[in-house]
Short mmCIF file of C-alpha atoms in Angstrom, two decimals:
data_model
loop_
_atom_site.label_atom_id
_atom_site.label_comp_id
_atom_site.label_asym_id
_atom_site.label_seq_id
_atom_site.Cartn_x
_atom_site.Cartn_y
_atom_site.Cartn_z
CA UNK U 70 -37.70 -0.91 6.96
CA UNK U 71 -36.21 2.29 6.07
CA UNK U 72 -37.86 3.54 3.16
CA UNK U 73 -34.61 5.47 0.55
CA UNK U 74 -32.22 2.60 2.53
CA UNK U 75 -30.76 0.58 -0.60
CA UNK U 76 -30.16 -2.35 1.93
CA UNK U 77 -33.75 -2.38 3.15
CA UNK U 78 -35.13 -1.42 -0.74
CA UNK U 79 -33.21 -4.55 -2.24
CA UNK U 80 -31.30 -7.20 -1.62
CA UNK U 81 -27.71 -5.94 -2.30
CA UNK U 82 -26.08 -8.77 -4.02
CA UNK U 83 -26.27 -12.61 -5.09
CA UNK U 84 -28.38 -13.86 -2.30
CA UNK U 85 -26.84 -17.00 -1.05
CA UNK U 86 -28.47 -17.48 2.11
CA UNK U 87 -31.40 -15.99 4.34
CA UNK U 88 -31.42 -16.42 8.01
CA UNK U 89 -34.44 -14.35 10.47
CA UNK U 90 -31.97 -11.87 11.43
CA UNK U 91 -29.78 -11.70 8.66
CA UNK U 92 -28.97 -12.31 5.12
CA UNK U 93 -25.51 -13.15 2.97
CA UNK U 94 -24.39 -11.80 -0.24
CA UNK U 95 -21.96 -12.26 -2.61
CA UNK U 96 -21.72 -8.86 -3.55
CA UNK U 97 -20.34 -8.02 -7.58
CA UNK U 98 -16.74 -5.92 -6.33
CA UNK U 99 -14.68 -6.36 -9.49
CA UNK U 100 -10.95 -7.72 -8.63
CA UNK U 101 -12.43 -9.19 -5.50
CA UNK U 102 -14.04 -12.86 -6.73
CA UNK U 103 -14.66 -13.87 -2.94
CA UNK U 104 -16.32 -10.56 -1.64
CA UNK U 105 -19.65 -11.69 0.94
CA UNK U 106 -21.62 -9.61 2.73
CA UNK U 107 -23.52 -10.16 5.69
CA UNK U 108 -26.74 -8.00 5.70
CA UNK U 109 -28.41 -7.81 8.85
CA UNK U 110 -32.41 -8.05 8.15
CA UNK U 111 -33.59 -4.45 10.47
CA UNK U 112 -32.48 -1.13 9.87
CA UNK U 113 -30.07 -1.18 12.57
CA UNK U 114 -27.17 1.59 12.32
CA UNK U 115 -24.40 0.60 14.44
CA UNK U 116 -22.90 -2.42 15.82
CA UNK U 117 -23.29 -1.31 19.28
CA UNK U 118 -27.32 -1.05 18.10
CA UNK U 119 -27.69 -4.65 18.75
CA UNK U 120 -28.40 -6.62 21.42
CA UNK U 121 -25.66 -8.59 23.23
CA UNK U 122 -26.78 -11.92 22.24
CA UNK U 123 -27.74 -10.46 18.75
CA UNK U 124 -23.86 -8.72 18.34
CA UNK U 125 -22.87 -12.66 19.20
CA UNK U 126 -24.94 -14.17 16.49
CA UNK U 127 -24.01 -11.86 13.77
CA UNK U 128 -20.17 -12.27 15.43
CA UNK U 129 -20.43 -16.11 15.30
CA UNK U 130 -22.15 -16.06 11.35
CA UNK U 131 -19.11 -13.49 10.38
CA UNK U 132 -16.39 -16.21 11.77
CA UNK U 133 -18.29 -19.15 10.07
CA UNK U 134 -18.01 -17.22 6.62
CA UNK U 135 -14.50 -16.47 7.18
CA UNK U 136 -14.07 -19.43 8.09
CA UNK U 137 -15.54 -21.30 5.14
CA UNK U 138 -13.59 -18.88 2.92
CA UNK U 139 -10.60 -19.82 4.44
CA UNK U 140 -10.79 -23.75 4.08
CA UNK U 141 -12.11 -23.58 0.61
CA UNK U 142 -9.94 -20.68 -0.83
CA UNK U 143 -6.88 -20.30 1.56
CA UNK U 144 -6.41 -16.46 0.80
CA UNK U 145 -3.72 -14.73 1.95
CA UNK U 146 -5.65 -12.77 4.75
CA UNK U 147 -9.06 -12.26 5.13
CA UNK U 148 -10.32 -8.64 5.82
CA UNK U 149 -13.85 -7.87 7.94
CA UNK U 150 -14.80 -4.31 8.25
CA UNK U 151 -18.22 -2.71 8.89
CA UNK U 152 -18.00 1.10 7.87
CA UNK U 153 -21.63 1.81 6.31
CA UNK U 154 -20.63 5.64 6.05
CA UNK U 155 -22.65 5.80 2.74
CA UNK U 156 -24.96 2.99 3.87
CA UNK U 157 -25.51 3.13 7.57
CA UNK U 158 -27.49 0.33 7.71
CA UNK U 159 -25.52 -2.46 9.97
CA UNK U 160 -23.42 -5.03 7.51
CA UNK U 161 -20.43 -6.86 7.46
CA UNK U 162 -17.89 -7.40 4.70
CA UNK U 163 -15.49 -10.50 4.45
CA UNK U 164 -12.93 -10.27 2.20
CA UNK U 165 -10.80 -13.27 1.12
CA UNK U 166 -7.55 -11.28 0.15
CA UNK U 167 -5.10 -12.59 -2.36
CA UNK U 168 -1.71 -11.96 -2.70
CA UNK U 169 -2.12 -11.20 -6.62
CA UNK U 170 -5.16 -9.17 -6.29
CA UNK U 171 -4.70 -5.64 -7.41
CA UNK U 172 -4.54 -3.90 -4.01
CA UNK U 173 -3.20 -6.55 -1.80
CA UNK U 174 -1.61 -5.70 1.14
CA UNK U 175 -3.09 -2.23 1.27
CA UNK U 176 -7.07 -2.25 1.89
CA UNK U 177 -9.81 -2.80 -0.93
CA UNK U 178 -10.66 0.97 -0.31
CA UNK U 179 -7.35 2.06 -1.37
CA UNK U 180 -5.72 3.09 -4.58
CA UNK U 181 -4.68 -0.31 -6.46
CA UNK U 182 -1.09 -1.34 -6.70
CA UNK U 183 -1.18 -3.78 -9.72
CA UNK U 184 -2.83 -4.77 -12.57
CA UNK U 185 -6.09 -7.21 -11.89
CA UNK U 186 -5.09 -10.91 -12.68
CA UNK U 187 -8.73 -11.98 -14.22
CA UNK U 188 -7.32 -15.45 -14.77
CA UNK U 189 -6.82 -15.65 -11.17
CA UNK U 190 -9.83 -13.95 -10.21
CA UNK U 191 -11.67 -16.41 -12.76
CA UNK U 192 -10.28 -19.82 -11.20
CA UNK U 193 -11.60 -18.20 -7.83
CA UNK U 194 -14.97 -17.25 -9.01
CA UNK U 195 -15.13 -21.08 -10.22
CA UNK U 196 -14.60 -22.68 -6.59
CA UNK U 197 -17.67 -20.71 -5.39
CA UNK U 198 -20.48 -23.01 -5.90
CA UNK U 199 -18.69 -25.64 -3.86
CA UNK U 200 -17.67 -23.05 -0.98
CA UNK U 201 -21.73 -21.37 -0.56
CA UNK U 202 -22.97 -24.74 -0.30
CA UNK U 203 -20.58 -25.28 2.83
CA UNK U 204 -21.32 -21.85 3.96
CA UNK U 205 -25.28 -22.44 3.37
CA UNK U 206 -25.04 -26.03 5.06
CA UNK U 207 -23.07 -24.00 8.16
CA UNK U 208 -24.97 -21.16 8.57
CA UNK U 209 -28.14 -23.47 8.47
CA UNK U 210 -26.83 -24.67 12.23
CA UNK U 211 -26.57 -21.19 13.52
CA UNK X 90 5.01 -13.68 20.81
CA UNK X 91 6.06 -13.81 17.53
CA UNK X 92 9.90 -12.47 16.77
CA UNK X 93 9.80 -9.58 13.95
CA UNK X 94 5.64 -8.94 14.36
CA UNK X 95 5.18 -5.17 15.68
CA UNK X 96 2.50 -5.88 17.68
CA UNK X 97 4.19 -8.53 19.49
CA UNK X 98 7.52 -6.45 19.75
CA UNK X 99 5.77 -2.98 20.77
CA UNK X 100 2.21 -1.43 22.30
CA UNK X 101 1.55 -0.14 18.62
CA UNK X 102 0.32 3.13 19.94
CA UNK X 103 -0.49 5.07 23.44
CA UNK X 104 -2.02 2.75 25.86
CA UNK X 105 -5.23 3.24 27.14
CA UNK X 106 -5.99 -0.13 29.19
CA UNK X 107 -4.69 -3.38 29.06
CA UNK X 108 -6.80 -6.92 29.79
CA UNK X 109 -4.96 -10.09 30.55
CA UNK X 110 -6.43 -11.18 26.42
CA UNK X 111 -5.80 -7.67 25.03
CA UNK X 112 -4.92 -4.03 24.72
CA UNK X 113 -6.54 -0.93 23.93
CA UNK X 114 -4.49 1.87 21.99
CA UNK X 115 -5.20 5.18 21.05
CA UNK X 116 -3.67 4.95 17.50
CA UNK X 117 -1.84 8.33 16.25
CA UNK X 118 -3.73 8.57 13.16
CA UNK X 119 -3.37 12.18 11.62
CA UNK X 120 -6.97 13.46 10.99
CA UNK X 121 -8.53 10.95 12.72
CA UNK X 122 -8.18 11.74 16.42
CA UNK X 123 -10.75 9.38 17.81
CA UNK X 124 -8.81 6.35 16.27
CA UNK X 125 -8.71 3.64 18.86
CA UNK X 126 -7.21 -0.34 18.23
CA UNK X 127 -8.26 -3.47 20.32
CA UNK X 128 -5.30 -5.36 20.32
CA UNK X 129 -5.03 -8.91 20.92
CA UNK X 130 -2.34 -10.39 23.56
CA UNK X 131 -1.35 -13.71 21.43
CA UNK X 132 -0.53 -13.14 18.19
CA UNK X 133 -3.21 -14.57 16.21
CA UNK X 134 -3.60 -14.15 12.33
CA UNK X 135 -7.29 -14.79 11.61
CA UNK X 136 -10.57 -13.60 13.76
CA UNK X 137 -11.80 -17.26 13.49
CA UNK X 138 -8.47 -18.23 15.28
CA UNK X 139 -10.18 -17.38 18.38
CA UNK X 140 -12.27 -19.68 20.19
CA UNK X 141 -15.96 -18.82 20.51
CA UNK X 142 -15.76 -17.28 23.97
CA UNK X 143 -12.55 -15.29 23.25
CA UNK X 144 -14.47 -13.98 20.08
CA UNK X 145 -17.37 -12.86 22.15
CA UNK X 146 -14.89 -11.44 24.30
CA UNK X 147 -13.05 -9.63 21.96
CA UNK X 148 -16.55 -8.06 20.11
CA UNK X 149 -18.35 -6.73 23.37
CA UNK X 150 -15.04 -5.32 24.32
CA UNK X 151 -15.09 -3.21 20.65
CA UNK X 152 -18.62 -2.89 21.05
CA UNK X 153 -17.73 -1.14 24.42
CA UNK X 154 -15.23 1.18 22.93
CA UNK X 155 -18.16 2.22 20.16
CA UNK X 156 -20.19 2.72 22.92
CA UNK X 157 -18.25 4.86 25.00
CA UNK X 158 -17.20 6.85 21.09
CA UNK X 159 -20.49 7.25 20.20
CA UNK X 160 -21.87 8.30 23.91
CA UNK X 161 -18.96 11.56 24.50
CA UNK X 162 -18.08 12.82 20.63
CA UNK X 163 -21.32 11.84 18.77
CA UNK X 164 -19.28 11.02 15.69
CA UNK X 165 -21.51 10.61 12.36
CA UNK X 166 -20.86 7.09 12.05
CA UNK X 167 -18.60 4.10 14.29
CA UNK X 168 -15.97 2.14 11.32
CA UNK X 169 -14.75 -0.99 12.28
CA UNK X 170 -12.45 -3.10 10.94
CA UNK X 171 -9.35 -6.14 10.95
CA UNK X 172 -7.23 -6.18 8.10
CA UNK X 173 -3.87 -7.36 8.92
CA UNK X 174 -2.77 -7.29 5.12
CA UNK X 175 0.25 -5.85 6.42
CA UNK X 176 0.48 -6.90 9.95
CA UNK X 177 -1.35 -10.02 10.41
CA UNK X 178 -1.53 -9.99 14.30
CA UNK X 179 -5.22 -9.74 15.45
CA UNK X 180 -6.51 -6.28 15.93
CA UNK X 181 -9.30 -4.29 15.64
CA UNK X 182 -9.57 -0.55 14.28
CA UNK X 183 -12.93 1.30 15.81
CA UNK X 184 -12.69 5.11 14.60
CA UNK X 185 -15.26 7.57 15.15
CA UNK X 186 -15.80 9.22 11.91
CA UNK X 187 -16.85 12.87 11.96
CA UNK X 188 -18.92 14.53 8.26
CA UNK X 189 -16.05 17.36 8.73
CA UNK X 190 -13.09 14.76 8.42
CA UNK X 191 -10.99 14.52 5.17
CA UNK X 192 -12.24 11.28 4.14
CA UNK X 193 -15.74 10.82 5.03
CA UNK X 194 -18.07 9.54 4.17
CA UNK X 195 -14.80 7.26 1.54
CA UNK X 196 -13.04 4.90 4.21
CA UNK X 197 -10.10 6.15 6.12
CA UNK X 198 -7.52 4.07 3.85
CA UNK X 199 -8.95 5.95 0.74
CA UNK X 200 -8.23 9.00 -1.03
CA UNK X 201 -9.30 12.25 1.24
CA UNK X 202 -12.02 14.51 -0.04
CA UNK X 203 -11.05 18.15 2.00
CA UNK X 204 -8.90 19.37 3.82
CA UNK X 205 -8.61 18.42 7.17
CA UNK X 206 -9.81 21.17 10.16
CA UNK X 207 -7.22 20.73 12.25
CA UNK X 208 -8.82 23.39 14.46
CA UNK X 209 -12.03 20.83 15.09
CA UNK X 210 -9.78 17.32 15.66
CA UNK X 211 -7.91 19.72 18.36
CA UNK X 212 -11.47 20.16 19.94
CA UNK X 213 -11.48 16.31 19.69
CA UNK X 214 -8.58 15.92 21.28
CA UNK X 215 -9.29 17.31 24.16
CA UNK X 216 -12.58 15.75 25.00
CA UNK X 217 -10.32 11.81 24.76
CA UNK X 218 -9.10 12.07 28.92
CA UNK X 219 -12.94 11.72 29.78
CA UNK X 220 -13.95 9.32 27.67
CA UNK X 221 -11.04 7.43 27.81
CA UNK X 222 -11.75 6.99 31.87
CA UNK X 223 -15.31 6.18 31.31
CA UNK X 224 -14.14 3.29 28.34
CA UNK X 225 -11.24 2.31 31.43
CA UNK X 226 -14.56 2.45 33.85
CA UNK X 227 -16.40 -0.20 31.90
CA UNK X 228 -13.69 -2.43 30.10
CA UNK X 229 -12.78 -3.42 33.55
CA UNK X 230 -15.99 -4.84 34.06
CA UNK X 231 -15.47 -7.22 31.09
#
């Protein structure tokens, strides 16, 4: 607990599920329907800050959200990054990418190409329910 | 080996050490001089593409390289990151990110901040031979 740290002060996002070490998040990133963080639980500042069987487990919970993402959503690519320049407080993003989404191929950091498609975005945001309860069921085993 | 990818065609950058699963590059990033990619041998799209133990493999190898940043240039924060919008062959981005660099604390795809101080990367640059031996040193313990 790091007391001014946003990420130890509040949850960050739509909680979907809560593990000891870590927590997920579907975090609000307009243009991005299928944005999830992983939030790991202690103030830890860099990857390398972790244990090795601790890097694995937060490694392993990363690939099961990607993977869940990918077999329920089949983006185009799926981006992971942990950057925390403005947070330094150790968590993940996984990004399902879409071909149609408004910066697509360039990064979600960069200057947008195209116009949002919020029809799109909407039929996403609809298929979430059934992909968290995978992703909840799956991270359960972890 | 994939006909047309880049990184199945080319190194992708100045090799630093190569692993019978993957390469490590120094990536010629202007402004960001401590810009280093993991990249994998096969070409693989996704992260979760990888079985378990090549996963593990691949993440204490970046872990390594964040190590070895963090231990001889003290950046102010380790990003990491695989994107492959544009070239969807598996490969990992670790950059040491310095307060004095023109995008910090935004990510290094966004818009930059300053101006760069090309007179501090140069001290940068010369401080890569060592810790490019030690991160040769240890990767070939992996």
């Amino acid at each position: 607990m790091n007391a001014g740290c946003p990420l130890c002060e509040a949850v960050g996002g739509r909680l979907v599920f809560e593990h000891p070490q870590f927590r997920v998040i579907h975090a609000d990133e307009p243009g991005f329907p299928a944005f999830y963080r992983l939030v790991w639980r202690d103030h830890v500042r860099e990857f390398s800050d972790l244990a090795p069987t601790l890097r694995a487990l937060c490694m392993e919970a990363v690939a099961l959200i990607e993977t869940c993402l990918r077999e329920q959503l089949a983006p185009a690519k799926i981006n992971l990054a942990t950057l925390g320049n403005v947070v330094p407080h150790l968590h993940w993003h996984v990004i399902a990418r879409f071909e149609w989404d408004a910066h697509f191929p360039a990064p979600v950091w960069a200057t947008a190409q195209r116009e949002r498609d919020v029809a799109r975005e909407a039929e996403i945001a609809l298929r979430l329910a059934a992909l968290e309860s995978l992703m909840v069921e799956r991270l359960r085993s972890l």
